[in-house]
Amino acid sequence: MFNRVTALQPLKALCPIGVFDSGIGGLSVLRALQKELPQERFVYLADNAHAPYGEKSEDFVSQRTHAIAHYLQTQHQIKALVVACNTATAAAIQGLRAAYPTLALVGVEPALKPALALSSTRRIGVIATRGTVASVKFSRLLASVKDEAHFVVQACNGLALAIEQSTLPDPSHDAQAQITRLLQTYTQAMGHFGSAPGDIDTLVLGCTHYVFVEHDLRTLLGPDVQLVSTGEPVARQTHRLLAAASLLNAAQPEGAEPAMRLLTTGDLKGLQAAAQRWLGLPEEACEAVPASL
Ligand code: DGL
């Protein structure tokens, strides 16, 4: 018998992968995805008009996540969705799985388990947004590993926003100084970092924005502390999921749409500057979409 799903599969494989975050943080995941899956097309949505997610209610973040998933499916025919935001994953991934049972869906969560494999002192730091730290999903994750090491968890209000502001073409105030101040305050509150017994020797970056201040963290914490992020494992998981569903794109046909389209519900210039800085993309790769999508 003619199987419609199987017959449509090759066409579906040509569709883009949707990726989204509250802002530019998910570009750190997009960078890893592009490296892992160079034949694929991506459409990235930065929900800047509603950022930062980490300081909004779980209901609000969940509503935005559903609206964006719907928009990317109906307007861009995505074949998979990567929720490149820890806060949105914590608030909405379960609901999304129920609402889109046939969509290949990948979320991100703070890399506590990978950190266990790296830590010698068994003291592990975790920095994330307030929303992630306060979520039931994170509490469960922490409970599942808490007997194997001591975890020091710190919510970092204001940090994702300062990172957004630092990439604007004309930052209105000294966002870089603000980043340094916030990182100092939050890491000092967590205790001593280093490789001696009792030190925190591993720091989990539980927000996709924080990858862009890795260099500042390294300067602050010294060379012995391991910084753990999730872009690469998420990219590998996306690869596995697409392969299992026979949705990998073998090659781009002639005249195909551009491989990267970046959309924002907020300030276009900000996204353009970040896309140029972090991914080397031209301004034309970015466009503004309505904040109310
Ligand atoms: N990048 C996001 C995360 O991974 C959220 C940052 C924010 O909007 O607060 O949690």
PDB file of C-alpha atoms and ligand atoms in Angstrom:
ATOM      1  CA  MET A   1       0.000   0.000   0.000  1.00  0.00           C
ATOM      2  CA  PHE A   2       1.157   3.561  -0.753  1.00  0.00           C
ATOM      3  CA  ASN A   3       2.659   5.037   2.392  1.00  0.00           C
ATOM      4  CA  ARG A   4       2.179   8.814   2.275  1.00  0.00           C
ATOM      5  CA  VAL A   5       4.504   9.536   5.211  1.00  0.00           C
ATOM      6  CA  THR A   6       7.387   7.570   3.666  1.00  0.00           C
ATOM      7  CA  ALA A   7       6.765   9.079   0.229  1.00  0.00           C
ATOM      8  CA  LEU A   8       6.987  12.620   1.655  1.00  0.00           C
ATOM      9  CA  GLN A   9      10.068  11.946   3.755  1.00  0.00           C
ATOM     10  CA  PRO A  10      12.739  13.114   1.248  1.00  0.00           C
ATOM     11  CA  LEU A  11      10.936  16.463   0.779  1.00  0.00           C
ATOM     12  CA  LYS A  12      10.607  16.939   4.490  1.00  0.00           C
ATOM     13  CA  ALA A  13      14.351  16.359   4.893  1.00  0.00           C
ATOM     14  CA  LEU A  14      14.923  19.565   2.874  1.00  0.00           C
ATOM     15  CA  CYS A  15      12.996  21.669   5.415  1.00  0.00           C
ATOM     16  CA  PRO A  16      14.924  23.829   7.904  1.00  0.00           C
ATOM     17  CA  ILE A  17      15.602  23.142  11.546  1.00  0.00           C
ATOM     18  CA  GLY A  18      14.001  25.733  13.825  1.00  0.00           C
ATOM     19  CA  VAL A  19      16.071  27.064  16.733  1.00  0.00           C
ATOM     20  CA  PHE A  20      14.975  29.673  19.247  1.00  0.00           C
ATOM     21  CA  ASP A  21      15.927  31.541  22.385  1.00  0.00           C
ATOM     22  CA  SER A  22      14.833  34.702  24.193  1.00  0.00           C
ATOM     23  CA  GLY A  23      17.647  36.511  22.369  1.00  0.00           C
ATOM     24  CA  ILE A  24      21.167  35.939  21.155  1.00  0.00           C
ATOM     25  CA  GLY A  25      22.125  33.221  23.687  1.00  0.00           C
ATOM     26  CA  GLY A  26      20.903  30.436  21.416  1.00  0.00           C
ATOM     27  CA  LEU A  27      23.407  31.565  18.767  1.00  0.00           C
ATOM     28  CA  SER A  28      25.944  29.612  20.842  1.00  0.00           C
ATOM     29  CA  VAL A  29      23.861  26.473  20.187  1.00  0.00           C
ATOM     30  CA  LEU A  30      23.275  27.431  16.548  1.00  0.00           C
ATOM     31  CA  ARG A  31      27.042  27.669  16.067  1.00  0.00           C
ATOM     32  CA  ALA A  32      27.461  24.092  17.335  1.00  0.00           C
ATOM     33  CA  LEU A  33      24.515  22.893  15.218  1.00  0.00           C
ATOM     34  CA  GLN A  34      25.973  24.396  12.064  1.00  0.00           C
ATOM     35  CA  LYS A  35      29.289  22.684  12.740  1.00  0.00           C
ATOM     36  CA  GLU A  36      27.664  19.322  13.441  1.00  0.00           C
ATOM     37  CA  LEU A  37      25.141  19.529  10.571  1.00  0.00           C
ATOM     38  CA  PRO A  38      26.721  21.603   7.771  1.00  0.00           C
ATOM     39  CA  GLN A  39      24.234  20.387   5.119  1.00  0.00           C
ATOM     40  CA  GLU A  40      21.210  21.652   7.006  1.00  0.00           C
ATOM     41  CA  ARG A  41      19.231  24.878   6.729  1.00  0.00           C
ATOM     42  CA  PHE A  42      18.388  26.742   9.935  1.00  0.00           C
ATOM     43  CA  VAL A  43      15.841  29.342  10.897  1.00  0.00           C
ATOM     44  CA  TYR A  44      16.660  31.007  14.207  1.00  0.00           C
ATOM     45  CA  LEU A  45      14.222  33.131  16.164  1.00  0.00           C
ATOM     46  CA  ALA A  46      15.423  35.544  18.857  1.00  0.00           C
ATOM     47  CA  ASP A  47      12.428  36.643  20.943  1.00  0.00           C
ATOM     48  CA  ASN A  48      14.113  39.899  21.984  1.00  0.00           C
ATOM     49  CA  ALA A  49      10.828  41.771  22.411  1.00  0.00           C
ATOM     50  CA  HIS A  50      10.027  39.487  25.354  1.00  0.00           C
ATOM     51  CA  ALA A  51      13.492  38.935  26.865  1.00  0.00           C
ATOM     52  CA  PRO A  52      14.805  38.208  29.395  1.00  0.00           C
ATOM     53  CA  TYR A  53      12.823  35.007  29.912  1.00  0.00           C
ATOM     54  CA  GLY A  54      14.697  34.148  33.108  1.00  0.00           C
ATOM     55  CA  GLU A  55      13.013  36.913  35.053  1.00  0.00           C
ATOM     56  CA  LYS A  56       9.472  36.341  33.718  1.00  0.00           C
ATOM     57  CA  SER A  57       6.813  33.913  35.003  1.00  0.00           C
ATOM     58  CA  GLU A  58       6.847  30.283  33.898  1.00  0.00           C
ATOM     59  CA  ASP A  59       3.387  30.741  32.331  1.00  0.00           C
ATOM     60  CA  PHE A  60       4.587  33.663  30.256  1.00  0.00           C
ATOM     61  CA  VAL A  61       7.666  31.770  28.999  1.00  0.00           C
ATOM     62  CA  SER A  62       5.528  28.737  28.216  1.00  0.00           C
ATOM     63  CA  GLN A  63       3.050  30.860  26.203  1.00  0.00           C
ATOM     64  CA  ARG A  64       5.879  32.447  24.206  1.00  0.00           C
ATOM     65  CA  THR A  65       7.437  29.030  23.543  1.00  0.00           C
ATOM     66  CA  HIS A  66       4.171  27.642  22.183  1.00  0.00           C
ATOM     67  CA  ALA A  67       3.571  30.751  20.043  1.00  0.00           C
ATOM     68  CA  ILE A  68       7.075  30.495  18.555  1.00  0.00           C
ATOM     69  CA  ALA A  69       6.807  26.741  17.885  1.00  0.00           C
ATOM     70  CA  HIS A  70       3.499  27.372  16.098  1.00  0.00           C
ATOM     71  CA  TYR A  71       4.971  30.254  14.070  1.00  0.00           C
ATOM     72  CA  LEU A  72       8.055  28.274  13.015  1.00  0.00           C
ATOM     73  CA  GLN A  73       5.952  25.276  12.016  1.00  0.00           C
ATOM     74  CA  THR A  74       3.325  27.164  10.055  1.00  0.00           C
ATOM     75  CA  GLN A  75       5.483  29.914   8.504  1.00  0.00           C
ATOM     76  CA  HIS A  76       8.779  28.077   8.023  1.00  0.00           C
ATOM     77  CA  GLN A  77       7.754  24.390   7.826  1.00  0.00           C
ATOM     78  CA  ILE A  78      10.487  23.310  10.217  1.00  0.00           C
ATOM     79  CA  LYS A  79      11.265  19.592  10.426  1.00  0.00           C
ATOM     80  CA  ALA A  80      12.747  19.836  13.940  1.00  0.00           C
ATOM     81  CA  LEU A  81      12.828  22.356  16.770  1.00  0.00           C
ATOM     82  CA  VAL A  82      15.767  23.035  19.062  1.00  0.00           C
ATOM     83  CA  VAL A  83      14.754  24.998  22.158  1.00  0.00           C
ATOM     84  CA  ALA A  84      18.143  26.681  22.639  1.00  0.00           C
ATOM     85  CA  CYS A  85      17.152  28.147  25.994  1.00  0.00           C
ATOM     86  CA  ASN A  86      17.367  26.465  29.382  1.00  0.00           C
ATOM     87  CA  THR A  87      14.611  28.663  30.822  1.00  0.00           C
ATOM     88  CA  ALA A  88      12.131  27.874  28.017  1.00  0.00           C
ATOM     89  CA  THR A  89      13.026  24.177  28.135  1.00  0.00           C
ATOM     90  CA  ALA A  90      12.357  24.062  31.877  1.00  0.00           C
ATOM     91  CA  ALA A  91       9.052  25.913  31.509  1.00  0.00           C
ATOM     92  CA  ALA A  92       7.634  24.318  28.384  1.00  0.00           C
ATOM     93  CA  ILE A  93       9.335  21.260  26.903  1.00  0.00           C
ATOM     94  CA  GLN A  94       6.818  18.829  28.379  1.00  0.00           C
ATOM     95  CA  GLY A  95       3.880  20.818  27.027  1.00  0.00           C
ATOM     96  CA  LEU A  96       5.564  21.131  23.640  1.00  0.00           C
ATOM     97  CA  ARG A  97       6.095  17.387  23.399  1.00  0.00           C
ATOM     98  CA  ALA A  98       2.392  16.870  24.067  1.00  0.00           C
ATOM     99  CA  ALA A  99       1.341  19.566  21.582  1.00  0.00           C
ATOM    100  CA  TYR A 100       3.699  18.433  18.773  1.00  0.00           C
ATOM    101  CA  PRO A 101       4.005  14.654  19.122  1.00  0.00           C
ATOM    102  CA  THR A 102       5.452  14.164  15.636  1.00  0.00           C
ATOM    103  CA  LEU A 103       7.966  17.041  15.654  1.00  0.00           C
ATOM    104  CA  ALA A 104      11.609  16.186  16.387  1.00  0.00           C
ATOM    105  CA  LEU A 105      12.170  18.254  19.523  1.00  0.00           C
ATOM    106  CA  VAL A 106      15.399  18.932  21.422  1.00  0.00           C
ATOM    107  CA  GLY A 107      15.724  21.003  24.588  1.00  0.00           C
ATOM    108  CA  VAL A 108      18.698  22.134  26.667  1.00  0.00           C
ATOM    109  CA  GLU A 109      19.288  21.700  30.378  1.00  0.00           C
ATOM    110  CA  PRO A 110      22.224  22.588  32.619  1.00  0.00           C
ATOM    111  CA  ALA A 111      24.923  19.948  32.090  1.00  0.00           C
ATOM    112  CA  LEU A 112      25.048  18.579  35.647  1.00  0.00           C
ATOM    113  CA  LYS A 113      25.674  14.982  34.598  1.00  0.00           C
ATOM    114  CA  PRO A 114      28.567  15.783  32.228  1.00  0.00           C
ATOM    115  CA  ALA A 115      30.045  17.986  35.007  1.00  0.00           C
ATOM    116  CA  LEU A 116      30.111  14.984  37.366  1.00  0.00           C
ATOM    117  CA  ALA A 117      32.439  13.206  34.970  1.00  0.00           C
ATOM    118  CA  LEU A 118      34.857  16.181  35.000  1.00  0.00           C
ATOM    119  CA  SER A 119      35.023  17.208  38.660  1.00  0.00           C
ATOM    120  CA  SER A 120      37.817  15.938  40.918  1.00  0.00           C
ATOM    121  CA  THR A 121      36.971  18.015  44.004  1.00  0.00           C
ATOM    122  CA  ARG A 122      33.282  16.989  43.788  1.00  0.00           C
ATOM    123  CA  ARG A 123      32.260  20.626  44.248  1.00  0.00           C
ATOM    124  CA  ILE A 124      30.430  21.826  41.154  1.00  0.00           C
ATOM    125  CA  GLY A 125      29.056  25.308  40.513  1.00  0.00           C
ATOM    126  CA  VAL A 126      25.951  25.970  38.416  1.00  0.00           C
ATOM    127  CA  ILE A 127      24.979  29.406  37.086  1.00  0.00           C
ATOM    128  CA  ALA A 128      21.604  29.845  35.388  1.00  0.00           C
ATOM    129  CA  THR A 129      18.636  32.212  35.224  1.00  0.00           C
ATOM    130  CA  ARG A 130      16.252  32.620  38.139  1.00  0.00           C
ATOM    131  CA  GLY A 131      13.524  30.881  36.083  1.00  0.00           C
ATOM    132  CA  THR A 132      15.671  27.798  35.448  1.00  0.00           C
ATOM    133  CA  VAL A 133      16.862  27.530  39.051  1.00  0.00           C
ATOM    134  CA  ALA A 134      13.300  27.876  40.401  1.00  0.00           C
ATOM    135  CA  SER A 135      11.799  25.297  38.006  1.00  0.00           C
ATOM    136  CA  VAL A 136      10.510  21.855  38.946  1.00  0.00           C
ATOM    137  CA  LYS A 137      12.494  20.377  36.064  1.00  0.00           C
ATOM    138  CA  PHE A 138      15.768  21.709  37.471  1.00  0.00           C
ATOM    139  CA  SER A 139      14.902  20.553  41.022  1.00  0.00           C
ATOM    140  CA  ARG A 140      14.367  17.042  39.673  1.00  0.00           C
ATOM    141  CA  LEU A 141      17.627  17.118  37.754  1.00  0.00           C
ATOM    142  CA  LEU A 142      19.499  18.309  40.843  1.00  0.00           C
ATOM    143  CA  ALA A 143      17.860  15.668  43.031  1.00  0.00           C
ATOM    144  CA  SER A 144      19.002  12.971  40.589  1.00  0.00           C
ATOM    145  CA  VAL A 145      22.709  13.858  41.046  1.00  0.00           C
ATOM    146  CA  LYS A 146      22.952  15.457  44.479  1.00  0.00           C
ATOM    147  CA  ASP A 147      24.373  12.351  46.166  1.00  0.00           C
ATOM    148  CA  GLU A 148      27.323  12.240  43.775  1.00  0.00           C
ATOM    149  CA  ALA A 149      28.787  15.718  44.397  1.00  0.00           C
ATOM    150  CA  HIS A 150      28.096  19.005  46.158  1.00  0.00           C
ATOM    151  CA  PHE A 151      26.364  21.460  43.815  1.00  0.00           C
ATOM    152  CA  VAL A 152      26.510  25.214  44.448  1.00  0.00           C
ATOM    153  CA  VAL A 153      23.684  26.816  42.467  1.00  0.00           C
ATOM    154  CA  GLN A 154      23.534  30.538  41.701  1.00  0.00           C
ATOM    155  CA  ALA A 155      20.749  32.420  39.872  1.00  0.00           C
ATOM    156  CA  CYS A 156      22.247  35.308  37.890  1.00  0.00           C
ATOM    157  CA  ASN A 157      19.625  38.055  37.534  1.00  0.00           C
ATOM    158  CA  GLY A 158      20.590  40.680  34.989  1.00  0.00           C
ATOM    159  CA  LEU A 159      23.422  38.740  33.375  1.00  0.00           C
ATOM    160  CA  ALA A 160      21.645  37.583  30.176  1.00  0.00           C
ATOM    161  CA  LEU A 161      20.369  41.133  29.638  1.00  0.00           C
ATOM    162  CA  ALA A 162      23.835  42.642  30.114  1.00  0.00           C
ATOM    163  CA  ILE A 163      25.204  40.144  27.559  1.00  0.00           C
ATOM    164  CA  GLU A 164      22.484  41.218  25.078  1.00  0.00           C
ATOM    165  CA  GLN A 165      23.359  44.870  25.665  1.00  0.00           C
ATOM    166  CA  SER A 166      27.079  44.289  25.262  1.00  0.00           C
ATOM    167  CA  THR A 167      26.586  43.132  21.661  1.00  0.00           C
ATOM    168  CA  LEU A 168      24.457  46.101  20.538  1.00  0.00           C
ATOM    169  CA  PRO A 169      26.263  48.192  17.901  1.00  0.00           C
ATOM    170  CA  ASP A 170      26.108  51.296  20.166  1.00  0.00           C
ATOM    171  CA  PRO A 171      25.723  50.144  23.766  1.00  0.00           C
ATOM    172  CA  SER A 172      24.064  52.998  25.679  1.00  0.00           C
ATOM    173  CA  HIS A 173      26.022  52.270  28.838  1.00  0.00           C
ATOM    174  CA  ASP A 174      29.037  50.237  29.740  1.00  0.00           C
ATOM    175  CA  ALA A 175      27.550  46.769  29.413  1.00  0.00           C
ATOM    176  CA  GLN A 176      30.953  45.119  29.557  1.00  0.00           C
ATOM    177  CA  ALA A 177      31.681  46.706  32.962  1.00  0.00           C
ATOM    178  CA  GLN A 178      28.248  45.535  34.121  1.00  0.00           C
ATOM    179  CA  ILE A 179      29.061  41.949  32.995  1.00  0.00           C
ATOM    180  CA  THR A 180      32.336  42.003  34.926  1.00  0.00           C
ATOM    181  CA  ARG A 181      30.588  43.353  38.037  1.00  0.00           C
ATOM    182  CA  LEU A 182      27.820  40.743  37.898  1.00  0.00           C
ATOM    183  CA  LEU A 183      30.223  37.850  37.292  1.00  0.00           C
ATOM    184  CA  GLN A 184      32.384  38.970  40.214  1.00  0.00           C
ATOM    185  CA  THR A 185      29.406  39.289  42.565  1.00  0.00           C
ATOM    186  CA  TYR A 186      27.840  35.960  41.630  1.00  0.00           C
ATOM    187  CA  THR A 187      31.011  33.854  41.587  1.00  0.00           C
ATOM    188  CA  GLN A 188      32.207  35.358  44.895  1.00  0.00           C
ATOM    189  CA  ALA A 189      28.878  34.397  46.462  1.00  0.00           C
ATOM    190  CA  MET A 190      29.435  30.778  45.399  1.00  0.00           C
ATOM    191  CA  GLY A 191      32.713  30.207  47.227  1.00  0.00           C
ATOM    192  CA  HIS A 192      36.289  29.508  46.231  1.00  0.00           C
ATOM    193  CA  PHE A 193      37.123  28.261  42.743  1.00  0.00           C
ATOM    194  CA  GLY A 194      40.247  26.223  41.958  1.00  0.00           C
ATOM    195  CA  SER A 195      41.542  22.676  41.974  1.00  0.00           C
ATOM    196  CA  ALA A 196      42.426  22.218  45.680  1.00  0.00           C
ATOM    197  CA  PRO A 197      40.231  20.037  47.898  1.00  0.00           C
ATOM    198  CA  GLY A 198      37.095  21.991  48.861  1.00  0.00           C
ATOM    199  CA  ASP A 199      37.320  24.259  45.776  1.00  0.00           C
ATOM    200  CA  ILE A 200      34.708  24.439  43.051  1.00  0.00           C
ATOM    201  CA  ASP A 201      36.648  22.989  40.112  1.00  0.00           C
ATOM    202  CA  THR A 202      33.819  22.790  37.548  1.00  0.00           C
ATOM    203  CA  LEU A 203      31.268  25.451  36.554  1.00  0.00           C
ATOM    204  CA  VAL A 204      28.147  24.578  34.571  1.00  0.00           C
ATOM    205  CA  LEU A 205      26.933  27.377  32.292  1.00  0.00           C
ATOM    206  CA  GLY A 206      23.190  26.766  32.636  1.00  0.00           C
ATOM    207  CA  CYS A 207      22.083  29.565  30.314  1.00  0.00           C
ATOM    208  CA  THR A 208      22.962  29.676  26.634  1.00  0.00           C
ATOM    209  CA  HIS A 209      23.854  33.388  26.875  1.00  0.00           C
ATOM    210  CA  TYR A 210      26.681  32.683  29.327  1.00  0.00           C
ATOM    211  CA  VAL A 211      28.788  30.900  26.699  1.00  0.00           C
ATOM    212  CA  PHE A 212      29.523  34.358  25.281  1.00  0.00           C
ATOM    213  CA  VAL A 213      31.250  35.409  28.526  1.00  0.00           C
ATOM    214  CA  GLU A 214      33.399  32.272  28.819  1.00  0.00           C
ATOM    215  CA  HIS A 215      36.480  34.386  28.292  1.00  0.00           C
ATOM    216  CA  ASP A 216      35.531  36.738  31.174  1.00  0.00           C
ATOM    217  CA  LEU A 217      34.828  33.749  33.428  1.00  0.00           C
ATOM    218  CA  ARG A 218      38.158  32.207  32.551  1.00  0.00           C
ATOM    219  CA  THR A 219      39.953  35.472  33.445  1.00  0.00           C
ATOM    220  CA  LEU A 220      38.073  35.654  36.740  1.00  0.00           C
ATOM    221  CA  LEU A 221      38.317  32.002  37.830  1.00  0.00           C
ATOM    222  CA  GLY A 222      41.715  31.017  36.492  1.00  0.00           C
ATOM    223  CA  PRO A 223      42.869  28.234  34.182  1.00  0.00           C
ATOM    224  CA  ASP A 224      42.099  25.251  36.465  1.00  0.00           C
ATOM    225  CA  VAL A 225      38.311  25.578  36.516  1.00  0.00           C
ATOM    226  CA  GLN A 226      36.416  23.612  33.858  1.00  0.00           C
ATOM    227  CA  LEU A 227      33.549  25.439  32.159  1.00  0.00           C
ATOM    228  CA  VAL A 228      30.788  23.159  30.889  1.00  0.00           C
ATOM    229  CA  SER A 229      28.221  24.206  28.276  1.00  0.00           C
ATOM    230  CA  THR A 230      25.673  22.306  26.206  1.00  0.00           C
ATOM    231  CA  GLY A 231      25.921  23.437  22.577  1.00  0.00           C
ATOM    232  CA  GLU A 232      27.873  20.440  21.314  1.00  0.00           C
ATOM    233  CA  PRO A 233      25.916  17.666  23.070  1.00  0.00           C
ATOM    234  CA  VAL A 234      22.658  19.311  21.904  1.00  0.00           C
ATOM    235  CA  ALA A 235      23.956  19.420  18.332  1.00  0.00           C
ATOM    236  CA  ARG A 236      24.909  15.728  18.515  1.00  0.00           C
ATOM    237  CA  GLN A 237      21.489  14.841  19.943  1.00  0.00           C
ATOM    238  CA  THR A 238      19.776  16.751  17.107  1.00  0.00           C
ATOM    239  CA  HIS A 239      21.909  14.830  14.610  1.00  0.00           C
ATOM    240  CA  ARG A 240      20.916  11.483  16.184  1.00  0.00           C
ATOM    241  CA  LEU A 241      17.223  12.379  16.236  1.00  0.00           C
ATOM    242  CA  LEU A 242      17.172  13.465  12.581  1.00  0.00           C
ATOM    243  CA  ALA A 243      19.093  10.349  11.533  1.00  0.00           C
ATOM    244  CA  ALA A 244      16.653   8.089  13.406  1.00  0.00           C
ATOM    245  CA  ALA A 245      13.715   9.797  11.672  1.00  0.00           C
ATOM    246  CA  SER A 246      15.448   9.659   8.242  1.00  0.00           C
ATOM    247  CA  LEU A 247      15.280  13.447   8.115  1.00  0.00           C
ATOM    248  CA  LEU A 248      18.940  14.287   7.535  1.00  0.00           C
ATOM    249  CA  ASN A 249      19.510  16.506   4.529  1.00  0.00           C
ATOM    250  CA  ALA A 250      21.995  14.871   2.161  1.00  0.00           C
ATOM    251  CA  ALA A 251      22.893  18.067   0.265  1.00  0.00           C
ATOM    252  CA  GLN A 252      21.395  21.446  -0.581  1.00  0.00           C
ATOM    253  CA  PRO A 253      19.806  21.527  -4.060  1.00  0.00           C
ATOM    254  CA  GLU A 254      20.857  24.253  -6.543  1.00  0.00           C
ATOM    255  CA  GLY A 255      19.230  27.612  -5.800  1.00  0.00           C
ATOM    256  CA  ALA A 256      18.141  26.547  -2.321  1.00  0.00           C
ATOM    257  CA  GLU A 257      17.139  29.144   0.253  1.00  0.00           C
ATOM    258  CA  PRO A 258      20.018  30.590   2.321  1.00  0.00           C
ATOM    259  CA  ALA A 259      21.352  28.133   4.902  1.00  0.00           C
ATOM    260  CA  MET A 260      20.791  30.549   7.806  1.00  0.00           C
ATOM    261  CA  ARG A 261      17.875  32.867   8.422  1.00  0.00           C
ATOM    262  CA  LEU A 262      17.872  34.780  11.665  1.00  0.00           C
ATOM    263  CA  LEU A 263      14.699  36.489  12.861  1.00  0.00           C
ATOM    264  CA  THR A 264      14.032  38.772  15.800  1.00  0.00           C
ATOM    265  CA  THR A 265      10.878  40.090  17.430  1.00  0.00           C
ATOM    266  CA  GLY A 266      13.015  42.983  18.762  1.00  0.00           C
ATOM    267  CA  ASP A 267      15.877  45.188  17.641  1.00  0.00           C
ATOM    268  CA  LEU A 268      17.222  44.121  14.245  1.00  0.00           C
ATOM    269  CA  LYS A 269      20.534  45.971  14.607  1.00  0.00           C
ATOM    270  CA  GLY A 270      21.311  44.050  17.826  1.00  0.00           C
ATOM    271  CA  LEU A 271      20.755  40.674  16.189  1.00  0.00           C
ATOM    272  CA  GLN A 272      22.761  41.717  13.128  1.00  0.00           C
ATOM    273  CA  ALA A 273      25.709  42.761  15.298  1.00  0.00           C
ATOM    274  CA  ALA A 274      25.598  39.494  17.290  1.00  0.00           C
ATOM    275  CA  ALA A 275      25.220  37.340  14.158  1.00  0.00           C
ATOM    276  CA  GLN A 276      28.201  39.067  12.580  1.00  0.00           C
ATOM    277  CA  ARG A 277      30.308  38.807  15.740  1.00  0.00           C
ATOM    278  CA  TRP A 278      29.535  35.214  16.729  1.00  0.00           C
ATOM    279  CA  LEU A 279      28.752  33.528  13.405  1.00  0.00           C
ATOM    280  CA  GLY A 280      30.347  35.791  10.799  1.00  0.00           C
ATOM    281  CA  LEU A 281      26.969  36.257   9.072  1.00  0.00           C
ATOM    282  CA  PRO A 282      26.101  39.249   6.863  1.00  0.00           C
ATOM    283  CA  GLU A 283      23.337  41.727   7.830  1.00  0.00           C
ATOM    284  CA  GLU A 284      21.036  40.336   5.109  1.00  0.00           C
ATOM    285  CA  ALA A 285      20.805  37.025   6.983  1.00  0.00           C
ATOM    286  CA  CYS A 286      18.731  38.805   9.643  1.00  0.00           C
ATOM    287  CA  GLU A 287      15.212  40.190   9.525  1.00  0.00           C
ATOM    288  CA  ALA A 288      12.621  41.592  11.919  1.00  0.00           C
ATOM    289  CA  VAL A 289       9.286  39.832  12.511  1.00  0.00           C
ATOM    290  CA  PRO A 290       6.258  41.095  14.476  1.00  0.00           C
ATOM    291  CA  ALA A 291       6.615  40.932  18.258  1.00  0.00           C
ATOM    292  CA  SER A 292       3.081  39.548  18.471  1.00  0.00           C
ATOM    293  CA  LEU A 293       3.688  36.430  16.355  1.00  0.00           C
TER     294      LEU A 293
HETATM  295  N1  DGL B   1      19.342  31.999  27.099  1.00  0.00           N
HETATM  296  C1  DGL B   1      18.340  31.657  28.017  1.00  0.00           C
HETATM  297  C2  DGL B   1      18.653  30.404  28.824  1.00  0.00           C
HETATM  298  O1  DGL B   1      19.376  29.562  28.335  1.00  0.00           O
HETATM  299  C3  DGL B   1      17.543  32.684  28.745  1.00  0.00           C
HETATM  300  C4  DGL B   1      18.086  34.018  29.058  1.00  0.00           C
HETATM  301  C5  DGL B   1      16.987  34.952  29.477  1.00  0.00           C
HETATM  302  O2  DGL B   1      16.257  35.406  28.586  1.00  0.00           O
HETATM  303  O3  DGL B   1      16.824  35.191  30.676  1.00  0.00           O
HETATM  304  O4  DGL B   1      18.177  30.234  29.912  1.00  0.00           O
END
